[in-house]
mmCIF file of C-alpha atoms in Angstrom:
data_model
loop_
_atom_site.group_PDB
_atom_site.id
_atom_site.type_symbol
_atom_site.label_atom_id
_atom_site.label_comp_id
_atom_site.label_asym_id
_atom_site.label_seq_id
_atom_site.Cartn_x
_atom_site.Cartn_y
_atom_site.Cartn_z
ATOM 1 C CA UNK A 1 -22.746 59.337 3.034
ATOM 2 C CA UNK A 2 -22.374 61.844 5.952
ATOM 3 C CA UNK A 3 -23.153 64.951 3.862
ATOM 4 C CA UNK A 4 -26.786 64.048 3.013
ATOM 5 C CA UNK A 5 -27.409 63.243 6.688
ATOM 6 C CA UNK A 6 -26.161 66.657 7.781
ATOM 7 C CA UNK A 7 -28.147 68.324 5.038
ATOM 8 C CA UNK A 8 -31.286 66.474 6.075
ATOM 9 C CA UNK A 9 -30.900 67.485 9.718
ATOM 10 C CA UNK A 10 -30.248 71.128 8.803
ATOM 11 C CA UNK A 11 -33.233 71.245 6.477
ATOM 12 C CA UNK A 12 -35.466 69.741 9.143
ATOM 13 C CA UNK A 13 -34.385 72.254 11.758
ATOM 14 C CA UNK A 14 -34.805 75.156 9.371
ATOM 15 C CA UNK A 15 -38.170 73.855 8.288
ATOM 16 C CA UNK A 16 -39.424 73.596 11.837
ATOM 17 C CA UNK A 17 -38.209 77.089 12.691
ATOM 18 C CA UNK A 18 -39.748 78.579 9.562
ATOM 19 C CA UNK A 19 -43.065 76.874 10.211
ATOM 20 C CA UNK A 20 -43.030 78.113 13.774
ATOM 21 C CA UNK A 21 -42.385 81.668 12.670
ATOM 22 C CA UNK A 22 -45.083 81.525 10.055
ATOM 23 C CA UNK A 23 -47.598 80.182 12.560
ATOM 24 C CA UNK A 24 -46.634 82.800 15.072
ATOM 25 C CA UNK A 25 -46.909 85.689 12.658
ATOM 26 C CA UNK A 26 -50.159 84.401 11.257
ATOM 27 C CA UNK A 27 -51.827 84.290 14.654
ATOM 28 C CA UNK A 28 -50.662 87.790 15.464
ATOM 29 C CA UNK A 29 -52.095 89.108 12.229
ATOM 30 C CA UNK A 30 -55.500 87.629 13.008
ATOM 31 C CA UNK A 31 -55.503 89.271 16.451
ATOM 32 C CA UNK A 32 -55.031 92.722 14.980
ATOM 33 C CA UNK A 33 -52.431 95.255 14.144
ATOM 34 C CA UNK A 34 -52.405 96.702 17.641
ATOM 35 C CA UNK A 35 -51.320 93.444 19.125
ATOM 36 C CA UNK A 36 -49.012 92.379 16.249
ATOM 37 C CA UNK A 37 -45.451 91.841 17.342
ATOM 38 C CA UNK A 38 -44.281 93.556 14.179
ATOM 39 C CA UNK A 39 -45.402 96.886 15.617
ATOM 40 C CA UNK A 40 -44.339 96.047 19.199
ATOM 41 C CA UNK A 41 -40.754 96.966 20.025
ATOM 42 C CA UNK A 42 -40.498 94.462 22.877
ATOM 43 C CA UNK A 43 -41.775 91.675 20.680
ATOM 44 C CA UNK A 44 -39.310 92.636 17.966
ATOM 45 C CA UNK A 45 -36.426 92.457 20.371
ATOM 46 C CA UNK A 46 -37.623 89.051 21.511
ATOM 47 C CA UNK A 47 -37.740 87.870 17.940
ATOM 48 C CA UNK A 48 -34.223 89.107 17.367
ATOM 49 C CA UNK A 49 -33.041 87.319 20.471
ATOM 50 C CA UNK A 50 -34.792 84.139 19.425
ATOM 51 C CA UNK A 51 -33.280 84.461 15.954
ATOM 52 C CA UNK A 52 -29.820 84.794 17.408
ATOM 53 C CA UNK A 53 -30.414 81.851 19.694
ATOM 54 C CA UNK A 54 -31.724 79.879 16.749
ATOM 55 C CA UNK A 55 -28.702 80.793 14.674
ATOM 56 C CA UNK A 56 -26.422 79.855 17.556
ATOM 57 C CA UNK A 57 -28.255 76.570 17.917
ATOM 58 C CA UNK A 58 -27.979 75.905 14.195
ATOM 59 C CA UNK A 59 -24.275 76.751 14.206
ATOM 60 C CA UNK A 60 -23.764 74.449 17.185
ATOM 61 C CA UNK A 61 -25.658 71.718 15.410
ATOM 62 C CA UNK A 62 -23.489 72.226 12.346
ATOM 63 C CA UNK A 63 -20.351 71.857 14.466
ATOM 64 C CA UNK A 64 -21.746 68.730 16.095
ATOM 65 C CA UNK A 65 -22.669 67.335 12.696
ATOM 66 C CA UNK A 66 -19.196 68.130 11.383
ATOM 67 C CA UNK A 67 -17.637 66.354 14.367
ATOM 68 C CA UNK A 68 -19.973 63.412 13.872
ATOM 69 C CA UNK A 69 -19.080 63.323 10.190
ATOM 70 C CA UNK A 70 -15.371 63.443 11.083
ATOM 71 C CA UNK A 71 -15.822 60.567 13.552
ATOM 72 C CA UNK A 72 -17.824 58.640 10.976
ATOM 73 C CA UNK A 73 -15.037 59.206 8.441
ATOM 74 C CA UNK A 74 -12.483 58.009 10.970
ATOM 75 C CA UNK A 75 -14.641 54.986 11.746
ATOM 76 C CA UNK A 76 -14.968 54.185 8.043
ATOM 77 C CA UNK A 77 -11.217 54.519 7.550
ATOM 78 C CA UNK A 78 -10.569 52.364 10.615
ATOM 79 C CA UNK A 79 -13.064 49.796 9.352
ATOM 80 C CA UNK A 80 -11.348 49.768 5.957
ATOM 81 C CA UNK A 81 -7.959 49.370 7.636
ATOM 82 C CA UNK A 82 -9.298 46.543 9.813
ATOM 83 C CA UNK A 83 -10.822 44.868 6.765
ATOM 84 C CA UNK A 84 -7.522 45.160 4.895
ATOM 85 C CA UNK A 85 -5.566 43.880 7.892
ATOM 86 C CA UNK A 86 -8.055 41.051 8.355
ATOM 87 C CA UNK A 87 -7.664 40.086 4.700
ATOM 88 C CA UNK A 88 -3.884 40.191 5.008
ATOM 89 C CA UNK A 89 -3.939 38.119 8.208
ATOM 90 C CA UNK A 90 -6.270 35.623 6.571
ATOM 91 C CA UNK A 91 -3.885 35.382 3.611
ATOM 92 C CA UNK A 92 -0.934 34.883 5.961
ATOM 93 C CA UNK A 93 -2.790 32.218 7.967
ATOM 94 C CA UNK A 94 -3.853 30.421 4.795
ATOM 95 C CA UNK A 95 -0.291 30.572 3.469
ATOM 96 C CA UNK A 96 0.991 29.269 6.819
ATOM 97 C CA UNK A 97 -1.393 26.302 6.771
ATOM 98 C CA UNK A 98 -0.444 25.580 3.166
ATOM 99 C CA UNK A 99 3.215 25.514 4.219
ATOM 100 C CA UNK A 100 2.348 23.267 7.180
ATOM 101 C CA UNK A 101 0.498 20.887 4.869
ATOM 102 C CA UNK A 102 3.385 20.894 2.387
ATOM 103 C CA UNK A 103 5.921 20.350 5.190
ATOM 104 C CA UNK A 104 3.829 17.506 6.587
ATOM 105 C CA UNK A 105 3.787 15.835 3.177
ATOM 106 C CA UNK A 106 7.558 16.307 2.860
ATOM 107 C CA UNK A 107 8.073 14.811 6.328
ATOM 108 C CA UNK A 108 5.876 11.845 5.427
ATOM 109 C CA UNK A 109 7.839 11.299 2.208
ATOM 110 C CA UNK A 110 11.117 11.680 4.123
ATOM 111 C CA UNK A 111 9.937 9.177 6.736
ATOM 112 C CA UNK A 112 8.903 6.668 4.063
ATOM 113 C CA UNK A 113 12.266 7.069 2.326
ATOM 114 C CA UNK A 114 14.158 6.664 5.601
ATOM 115 C CA UNK A 115 12.079 3.635 6.514
ATOM 116 C CA UNK A 116 13.148 1.927 3.293
ATOM 117 C CA UNK A 117 16.755 2.947 3.950
ATOM 118 C CA UNK A 118 16.569 1.597 7.508
ATOM 119 C CA UNK A 119 15.155 -1.662 6.204
ATOM 120 C CA UNK A 120 18.014 -1.862 3.697
ATOM 121 C CA UNK A 121 20.511 -1.080 6.470
ATOM 122 C CA UNK A 122 18.964 -3.849 8.555
ATOM 123 C CA UNK A 123 19.299 -6.282 5.656
ATOM 124 C CA UNK A 124 22.909 -5.210 5.108
ATOM 125 C CA UNK A 125 23.615 -5.627 8.817
ATOM 126 C CA UNK A 126 22.179 -9.152 8.771
ATOM 127 C CA UNK A 127 24.160 -9.955 5.628
ATOM 128 C CA UNK A 128 27.343 -8.594 7.223
ATOM 129 C CA UNK A 129 26.637 -10.637 10.343
ATOM 130 C CA UNK A 130 26.176 -13.780 8.255
ATOM 131 C CA UNK A 131 29.355 -13.052 6.294
ATOM 132 C CA UNK A 132 31.274 -12.446 9.517
ATOM 133 C CA UNK A 133 29.903 -15.658 11.006
ATOM 134 C CA UNK A 134 30.885 -17.607 7.891
ATOM 135 C CA UNK A 135 34.293 -15.950 7.928
ATOM 136 C CA UNK A 136 34.820 -16.884 11.559
ATOM 137 C CA UNK A 137 33.598 -20.391 10.834
ATOM 138 C CA UNK A 138 35.995 -20.638 7.883
ATOM 139 C CA UNK A 139 38.857 -19.351 10.028
ATOM 140 C CA UNK A 140 37.965 -21.837 12.748
ATOM 141 C CA UNK A 141 37.775 -24.637 10.174
ATOM 142 C CA UNK A 142 41.155 -23.592 8.774
ATOM 143 C CA UNK A 143 42.649 -23.661 12.276
ATOM 144 C CA UNK A 144 41.144 -27.083 12.920
ATOM 145 C CA UNK A 145 42.448 -28.341 9.588
ATOM 146 C CA UNK A 146 45.897 -26.988 10.352
ATOM 147 C CA UNK A 147 45.779 -28.649 13.756
ATOM 148 C CA UNK A 148 44.748 -31.942 12.152
ATOM 149 C CA UNK A 149 47.550 -31.656 9.638
ATOM 150 C CA UNK A 150 50.076 -31.052 12.386
ATOM 151 C CA UNK A 151 48.638 -33.912 14.435
ATOM 152 C CA UNK A 152 48.703 -36.236 11.431
ATOM 153 C CA UNK A 153 52.253 -35.173 10.731
ATOM 154 C CA UNK A 154 53.291 -35.989 14.285
ATOM 155 C CA UNK A 155 51.430 -39.317 14.261
ATOM 156 C CA UNK A 156 52.925 -40.159 10.879
ATOM 157 C CA UNK A 157 56.369 -39.338 12.243
ATOM 158 C CA UNK A 158 55.838 -41.630 15.196
ATOM 159 C CA UNK A 159 54.444 -44.360 12.961
ATOM 160 C CA UNK A 160 57.317 -43.910 10.548
ATOM 161 C CA UNK A 161 59.873 -44.339 13.295
ATOM 162 C CA UNK A 162 58.037 -47.330 14.671
ATOM 163 C CA UNK A 163 57.642 -48.986 11.273
ATOM 164 C CA UNK A 164 61.240 -48.367 10.273
ATOM 165 C CA UNK A 165 62.537 -49.781 13.552
ATOM 166 C CA UNK A 166 60.396 -52.903 13.211
ATOM 167 C CA UNK A 167 61.367 -53.369 9.570
ATOM 168 C CA UNK A 168 65.038 -52.994 10.430
ATOM 169 C CA UNK A 169 64.729 -55.640 13.120
ATOM 170 C CA UNK A 170 62.917 -58.021 10.762
ATOM 171 C CA UNK A 171 65.488 -57.408 8.071
ATOM 172 C CA UNK A 172 68.310 -58.048 10.517
ATOM 173 C CA UNK A 173 66.723 -61.228 11.767
ATOM 174 C CA UNK A 174 66.056 -62.601 8.285
ATOM 175 C CA UNK A 175 69.445 -61.855 6.819
ATOM 176 C CA UNK A 176 72.113 -60.437 9.039
ATOM 177 C CA UNK A 177 74.497 -60.156 6.104
ATOM 178 C CA UNK A 178 72.499 -57.467 4.323
ATOM 179 C CA UNK A 179 73.443 -53.850 4.866
ATOM 180 C CA UNK A 180 70.456 -52.170 3.230
ATOM 181 C CA UNK A 181 67.905 -52.847 5.971
ATOM 182 C CA UNK A 182 67.215 -49.115 6.557
ATOM 183 C CA UNK A 183 66.451 -48.509 2.869
ATOM 184 C CA UNK A 184 64.087 -51.490 2.913
ATOM 185 C CA UNK A 185 62.455 -50.145 6.044
ATOM 186 C CA UNK A 186 61.920 -46.750 4.401
ATOM 187 C CA UNK A 187 60.454 -48.392 1.298
ATOM 188 C CA UNK A 188 58.062 -50.294 3.578
ATOM 189 C CA UNK A 189 56.786 -47.081 5.073
ATOM 190 C CA UNK A 190 56.443 -45.434 1.683
ATOM 191 C CA UNK A 191 54.551 -48.300 0.076
ATOM 192 C CA UNK A 192 52.532 -48.847 3.267
ATOM 193 C CA UNK A 193 52.565 -52.529 2.425
ATOM 194 C CA UNK A 194 51.676 -55.308 4.779
ATOM 195 C CA UNK A 195 52.776 -58.143 2.527
ATOM 196 C CA UNK A 196 54.980 -60.958 3.610
ATOM 197 C CA UNK A 197 58.710 -60.812 3.392
ATOM 198 C CA UNK A 198 61.059 -63.459 2.054
ATOM 199 C CA UNK A 199 61.114 -66.950 3.497
ATOM 200 C CA UNK A 200 62.577 -67.330 6.927
ATOM 201 C CA UNK A 201 66.017 -68.972 7.085
ATOM 202 C CA UNK A 202 67.762 -70.362 10.128
ATOM 203 C CA UNK A 203 67.944 -68.874 13.596
ATOM 204 C CA UNK A 204 66.163 -71.425 15.743
ATOM 205 C CA UNK A 205 62.792 -71.498 17.420
ATOM 206 C CA UNK A 206 63.281 -68.438 19.631
ATOM 207 C CA UNK A 207 64.372 -66.366 16.670
ATOM 208 C CA UNK A 208 61.307 -67.525 14.727
ATOM 209 C CA UNK A 209 58.965 -66.401 17.527
ATOM 210 C CA UNK A 210 60.681 -63.039 17.747
ATOM 211 C CA UNK A 211 60.298 -62.493 14.024
ATOM 212 C CA UNK A 212 56.603 -63.419 14.221
ATOM 213 C CA UNK A 213 56.019 -60.936 17.012
ATOM 214 C CA UNK A 214 57.803 -58.249 15.024
ATOM 215 C CA UNK A 215 55.774 -59.056 11.926
ATOM 216 C CA UNK A 216 52.586 -58.861 13.985
ATOM 217 C CA UNK A 217 53.712 -55.491 15.316
ATOM 218 C CA UNK A 218 54.471 -54.422 11.745
ATOM 219 C CA UNK A 219 50.949 -55.369 10.590
ATOM 220 C CA UNK A 220 49.414 -53.613 13.584
ATOM 221 C CA UNK A 221 51.399 -50.466 12.817
ATOM 222 C CA UNK A 222 50.346 -50.629 9.176
ATOM 223 C CA UNK A 223 46.645 -50.993 10.032
ATOM 224 C CA UNK A 224 46.849 -48.198 12.582
ATOM 225 C CA UNK A 225 48.584 -45.940 10.076
ATOM 226 C CA UNK A 226 45.886 -46.618 7.476
ATOM 227 C CA UNK A 227 43.086 -45.914 9.979
ATOM 228 C CA UNK A 228 44.716 -42.652 11.026
ATOM 229 C CA UNK A 229 45.087 -41.540 7.426
ATOM 230 C CA UNK A 230 41.466 -42.485 6.584
ATOM 231 C CA UNK A 231 40.125 -40.677 9.651
ATOM 232 C CA UNK A 232 42.206 -37.594 8.835
ATOM 233 C CA UNK A 233 40.948 -37.613 5.236
ATOM 234 C CA UNK A 234 37.288 -37.771 6.348
ATOM 235 C CA UNK A 235 37.792 -35.021 8.881
ATOM 236 C CA UNK A 236 39.478 -32.805 6.292
ATOM 237 C CA UNK A 237 36.596 -33.282 3.826
ATOM 238 C CA UNK A 238 34.012 -32.504 6.519
ATOM 239 C CA UNK A 239 35.820 -29.336 7.530
ATOM 240 C CA UNK A 240 36.178 -28.128 3.961
ATOM 241 C CA UNK A 241 32.522 -28.778 3.181
#
């Protein structure tokens, strides 16, 4: 590209100089041989000087053109390097944005997956809370049931002692000769019966009133014992359910 330009400039300069010389020599020939610079020593020396100056000018122009061509070559190489670097940078930037897009998609997928996991963890936490609450409720119910059992046991013990004592007194009042009053009293508590005993025999009016009061106490104890057992049974069923 630079070589034709230099050649064109050189040809133009040479063409102008040649045309100038031809015009100059032609005019001198028309004026006559006496005035022609070809036969004038001073004119010949001037022509030689002008030729040297022209040659020097042409050589200088050649050097300038060579420098210009060298700079143009450097510019072209620099432009090529910049174009290559620009292409590489564009490729790197495009690759970077592709990675960013891919990473963004991966992050979105990761977030969606974690959101489902967090929801599952929340459900598991609620389930664990419910299980723990039910466990605590069951433990509390078991403690209440155990307390009711112990209370019923104590009440039954008191009622047993009361019933046995009353039955022993009734047995002693009805028949002082019998020795198995305690066994009868125990059988009364076991059967939880409130039925009448054998017919009253002897002992007078005061003894009859005492036996009636004892029998009334016996019936009261029996009813109380039954109510306690019924209430305990209902409470136990409610706790277990």
